[in-house]
């Protein structure tokens, strides 16, 4: 009898334990944690950051019209040169030999004509005219070889400064490849390529700040957008558009070819409401945020989905709120289910 009562009480206890467990498990709600940020009023700037280089607006690339071995380069980067100054030349030994032979052949043909003139009774006028035609052909050959020899030399077309030197004596130079680059004056500018995703933000006269590896980090130069290429350039399967910026001041430390980091200030709004861009949800053309209204006694949150109108997308992943929210309202930026 005692054993039966004992088993009965054990059974009742087990029922209560498991019943309570299932009851509380069934009624326990999963807790959601919300990370929020308050709508703040501040200034918001939009910046496009790209890399570029210092260039000369009057830069001229010089190349040979023929392929050959570079014999001499008579200048170095930074040298000041005069118009018509010889700057570089290819090995033209073979052409010089051809010229000597062609000139000797021409002289021989001229002597033949002189002999025909002295013995005019032995040669008709047509024969002498035919010999004159032969001389014209040899003269043309000499002129062509001289032209080819001239094309093995590069002369400066202007008074300028050597900005780049791309080859050294003994190297093979390909026709049309820039051997030297010249630039005039000190009015340097900045060239850069902007990806197509950002080019729509770029406008003429927009201001920019420049940082150069060659300068101390605290030294910033100012510039403004002066030119935007209408045609695109594809670099490693990415579409870019070239822009140029004019410097507000010509720093004497600047050199053609220096690399620079560029921050173009494309837009700015002052004293506006902003929220993190990650708080914004998009549905079609509409945009929404989740607003934290309050917390209940059990720790759960009252969340309201609210439609908003956004404006400028600025730096630091912030976005302007034009309507739908007021300052101090808490918007959800991240949710976590526990």
Short mmCIF file of C-alpha atoms in Angstrom, two decimals, residues 65-299:
data_model
loop_
_atom_site.label_atom_id
_atom_site.label_comp_id
_atom_site.label_asym_id
_atom_site.label_seq_id
_atom_site.Cartn_x
_atom_site.Cartn_y
_atom_site.Cartn_z
CA UNK A 65 58.16 57.23 -87.20
CA UNK A 66 60.20 54.09 -87.61
CA UNK A 67 61.19 51.15 -85.42
CA UNK A 68 64.84 50.74 -84.54
CA UNK A 69 67.57 50.62 -81.92
CA UNK A 70 67.96 53.78 -79.89
CA UNK A 71 71.52 55.07 -80.38
CA UNK A 72 71.58 58.25 -78.30
CA UNK A 73 69.37 60.28 -75.96
CA UNK A 74 70.92 63.70 -75.41
CA UNK A 75 68.64 64.95 -72.61
CA UNK A 76 67.41 63.99 -69.15
CA UNK A 77 64.17 64.66 -67.25
CA UNK A 78 64.08 68.28 -66.12
CA UNK A 79 66.37 69.61 -68.86
CA UNK A 80 65.30 72.82 -70.57
CA UNK A 81 65.55 72.51 -74.35
CA UNK A 82 65.28 74.90 -77.28
CA UNK A 83 63.24 74.64 -80.46
CA UNK A 84 64.94 72.48 -83.15
CA UNK A 85 67.40 71.03 -80.61
CA UNK A 86 68.39 67.40 -81.34
CA UNK A 87 67.04 65.23 -78.50
CA UNK A 88 67.46 61.60 -79.56
CA UNK A 89 68.37 59.43 -82.54
CA UNK A 90 68.15 55.84 -83.73
CA UNK A 91 70.99 53.79 -85.16
CA UNK A 92 71.07 54.86 -88.81
CA UNK A 93 74.33 53.22 -89.95
CA UNK A 94 72.63 51.07 -92.58
CA UNK A 95 70.77 54.07 -93.98
CA UNK A 96 73.97 56.11 -94.10
CA UNK A 97 75.65 53.38 -96.15
CA UNK A 98 72.65 53.26 -98.48
CA UNK A 99 72.83 57.03 -98.86
CA UNK A 100 76.52 56.94 -99.82
CA UNK A 101 75.82 54.29 -102.45
CA UNK A 102 72.79 56.15 -103.83
CA UNK A 103 74.74 59.41 -104.03
CA UNK A 104 77.61 57.64 -105.86
CA UNK A 105 75.10 56.11 -108.32
CA UNK A 106 73.54 59.55 -108.87
CA UNK A 107 76.93 61.11 -109.61
CA UNK A 108 77.67 58.32 -112.08
CA UNK A 109 74.42 59.01 -113.92
CA UNK A 110 75.19 62.73 -114.01
CA UNK A 111 78.64 61.99 -115.50
CA UNK A 112 76.95 59.87 -118.13
CA UNK A 113 74.72 62.80 -119.10
CA UNK A 114 77.71 65.18 -119.21
CA UNK A 115 79.51 62.75 -121.53
CA UNK A 116 76.43 62.57 -123.76
CA UNK A 117 76.36 66.35 -123.93
CA UNK A 118 80.06 66.52 -124.91
CA UNK A 119 79.41 63.94 -127.62
CA UNK A 120 76.09 65.41 -128.68
CA UNK A 121 76.60 64.29 -132.25
CA UNK A 122 76.64 60.65 -131.07
CA UNK A 123 73.41 60.91 -129.03
CA UNK A 124 69.99 62.13 -130.00
CA UNK A 125 67.92 64.57 -127.98
CA UNK A 126 65.57 61.76 -126.96
CA UNK A 127 68.52 59.76 -125.59
CA UNK A 128 69.71 62.71 -123.54
CA UNK A 129 66.18 63.31 -122.23
CA UNK A 130 65.94 59.63 -121.27
CA UNK A 131 69.17 59.98 -119.30
CA UNK A 132 67.75 63.04 -117.53
CA UNK A 133 64.77 60.88 -116.47
CA UNK A 134 67.19 58.31 -115.04
CA UNK A 135 68.92 61.06 -113.06
CA UNK A 136 65.54 62.23 -111.69
CA UNK A 137 64.84 58.71 -110.43
CA UNK A 138 68.22 58.47 -108.71
CA UNK A 139 67.68 61.93 -107.22
CA UNK A 140 64.36 60.76 -105.80
CA UNK A 141 66.05 57.71 -104.25
CA UNK A 142 68.62 59.95 -102.53
CA UNK A 143 65.89 62.27 -101.25
CA UNK A 144 63.90 59.31 -99.85
CA UNK A 145 66.92 57.92 -97.99
CA UNK A 146 67.67 61.38 -96.55
CA UNK A 147 64.05 61.58 -95.40
CA UNK A 148 64.37 58.20 -93.69
CA UNK A 149 67.56 59.34 -91.97
CA UNK A 150 65.80 62.48 -90.73
CA UNK A 151 63.09 60.27 -89.25
CA UNK A 152 65.71 58.56 -87.09
CA UNK A 153 66.18 61.84 -85.21
CA UNK A 154 63.90 63.66 -82.80
CA UNK A 155 64.11 67.45 -82.58
CA UNK A 156 62.29 69.63 -80.09
CA UNK A 157 59.37 71.40 -81.80
CA UNK A 158 59.26 74.10 -79.09
CA UNK A 159 61.17 75.67 -76.23
CA UNK A 160 60.19 73.39 -73.34
CA UNK A 161 61.20 71.18 -70.41
CA UNK A 162 61.78 67.42 -70.58
CA UNK A 163 59.01 65.83 -68.53
CA UNK A 164 59.52 62.12 -69.27
CA UNK A 165 62.19 59.86 -70.78
CA UNK A 166 60.93 56.37 -71.53
CA UNK A 167 63.90 54.70 -73.28
CA UNK A 168 67.67 54.39 -72.92
CA UNK A 169 70.36 53.86 -75.59
CA UNK A 170 70.53 50.28 -76.83
CA UNK A 171 66.83 49.58 -76.33
CA UNK A 172 64.53 48.77 -79.22
CA UNK A 173 62.01 51.53 -79.84
CA UNK A 174 58.68 50.83 -81.57
CA UNK A 175 57.39 53.36 -84.11
CA UNK A 176 54.81 55.67 -82.57
CA UNK A 177 55.80 54.92 -78.97
CA UNK A 178 56.57 58.02 -76.90
CA UNK A 179 60.30 58.30 -76.26
CA UNK A 180 60.24 61.73 -74.63
CA UNK A 181 57.55 64.06 -73.30
CA UNK A 182 57.83 67.84 -73.19
CA UNK A 183 55.85 70.39 -71.24
CA UNK A 184 55.79 74.17 -71.28
CA UNK A 185 55.44 76.62 -68.46
CA UNK A 186 54.51 75.98 -64.85
CA UNK A 187 50.72 75.79 -65.17
CA UNK A 188 50.31 72.19 -64.07
CA UNK A 189 46.88 70.57 -63.69
CA UNK A 190 45.39 67.35 -62.34
CA UNK A 191 44.05 64.43 -64.40
CA UNK A 192 41.89 61.61 -63.03
CA UNK A 193 39.49 58.86 -64.10
CA UNK A 194 36.07 58.68 -62.41
CA UNK A 195 33.99 55.46 -62.52
CA UNK A 196 30.62 55.71 -64.24
CA UNK A 197 28.80 55.19 -60.93
CA UNK A 198 30.14 58.53 -59.69
CA UNK A 199 30.54 60.63 -62.84
CA UNK A 200 26.92 61.88 -62.68
CA UNK A 201 27.82 63.60 -59.40
CA UNK A 202 30.69 65.54 -60.97
CA UNK A 203 30.03 69.05 -62.28
CA UNK A 204 32.24 71.81 -63.63
CA UNK A 205 33.60 74.29 -61.06
CA UNK A 206 33.16 71.87 -58.14
CA UNK A 207 35.91 72.29 -55.58
CA UNK A 208 38.33 69.57 -54.53
CA UNK A 209 41.11 68.88 -52.03
CA UNK A 210 44.31 67.10 -53.03
CA UNK A 211 46.75 65.01 -51.01
CA UNK A 212 50.10 64.03 -52.51
CA UNK A 213 52.40 61.21 -51.42
CA UNK A 214 55.35 63.52 -52.01
CA UNK A 215 54.01 66.15 -49.57
CA UNK A 216 53.55 66.00 -45.78
CA UNK A 217 50.10 64.67 -44.83
CA UNK A 218 49.01 68.05 -43.44
CA UNK A 219 49.71 69.80 -46.77
CA UNK A 220 46.50 69.94 -48.80
CA UNK A 221 46.12 71.61 -52.19
CA UNK A 222 42.87 73.03 -53.52
CA UNK A 223 41.53 72.77 -57.06
CA UNK A 224 38.31 72.84 -59.06
CA UNK A 225 36.90 70.71 -61.86
CA UNK A 226 37.73 72.33 -65.20
CA UNK A 227 36.96 69.61 -67.74
CA UNK A 228 34.85 66.44 -68.03
CA UNK A 229 35.41 64.07 -70.95
CA UNK A 230 32.16 63.23 -72.80
CA UNK A 231 33.55 59.90 -74.04
CA UNK A 232 34.23 56.93 -71.79
CA UNK A 233 37.39 54.88 -71.31
CA UNK A 234 37.31 51.19 -70.37
CA UNK A 235 40.02 50.14 -67.91
CA UNK A 236 40.05 46.47 -66.86
CA UNK A 237 36.39 46.06 -67.90
CA UNK A 238 35.29 49.10 -65.84
CA UNK A 239 33.91 52.21 -67.54
CA UNK A 240 35.59 55.49 -66.54
CA UNK A 241 35.33 59.13 -67.59
CA UNK A 242 38.34 61.42 -67.55
CA UNK A 243 38.25 64.72 -65.69
CA UNK A 244 40.75 67.54 -65.25
CA UNK A 245 41.11 69.95 -62.36
CA UNK A 246 42.83 73.33 -62.32
CA UNK A 247 44.95 74.13 -59.27
CA UNK A 248 44.10 77.23 -57.26
CA UNK A 249 47.82 77.82 -56.68
CA UNK A 250 50.90 76.52 -58.49
CA UNK A 251 52.99 75.03 -55.70
CA UNK A 252 56.70 75.15 -56.71
CA UNK A 253 57.17 71.64 -55.28
CA UNK A 254 54.82 70.10 -57.84
CA UNK A 255 56.31 67.95 -60.58
CA UNK A 256 54.73 66.52 -63.68
CA UNK A 257 53.62 62.91 -63.06
CA UNK A 258 53.22 63.11 -59.26
CA UNK A 259 50.37 60.93 -57.92
CA UNK A 260 47.59 62.47 -55.86
CA UNK A 261 44.43 61.50 -53.96
CA UNK A 262 41.48 63.71 -54.89
CA UNK A 263 38.31 64.48 -52.90
CA UNK A 264 35.78 66.28 -55.08
CA UNK A 265 33.07 68.03 -53.05
CA UNK A 266 30.00 67.24 -55.12
CA UNK A 267 27.18 68.35 -52.78
CA UNK A 268 26.47 69.70 -49.30
CA UNK A 269 23.38 70.36 -47.17
CA UNK A 270 23.50 72.27 -43.89
CA UNK A 271 21.43 71.76 -40.75
CA UNK A 272 19.36 68.85 -42.06
CA UNK A 273 17.99 65.62 -40.57
CA UNK A 274 20.11 62.56 -41.24
CA UNK A 275 20.00 58.83 -40.47
CA UNK A 276 22.29 55.89 -41.30
CA UNK A 277 21.65 54.58 -44.80
CA UNK A 278 21.42 51.02 -43.42
CA UNK A 279 18.18 51.97 -41.62
CA UNK A 280 16.38 52.61 -44.92
CA UNK A 281 14.29 49.88 -46.55
CA UNK A 282 13.16 50.15 -50.17
CA UNK A 283 9.98 48.78 -51.69
CA UNK A 284 9.56 49.78 -55.30
CA UNK A 285 9.93 53.55 -55.36
CA UNK A 286 8.95 53.95 -51.70
CA UNK A 287 11.35 54.05 -48.77
CA UNK A 288 10.63 53.05 -45.18
CA UNK A 289 12.24 52.86 -41.75
CA UNK A 290 11.33 51.02 -38.58
CA UNK A 291 10.74 53.40 -35.68
CA UNK A 292 11.10 52.27 -32.07
CA UNK A 293 8.06 53.72 -30.28
CA UNK A 294 8.46 52.24 -26.78
CA UNK A 295 9.17 49.10 -24.73
CA UNK A 296 6.54 46.96 -23.01
CA UNK A 297 6.81 45.71 -19.44
CA UNK A 298 7.98 42.30 -20.64
CA UNK A 299 10.85 43.90 -22.56
#
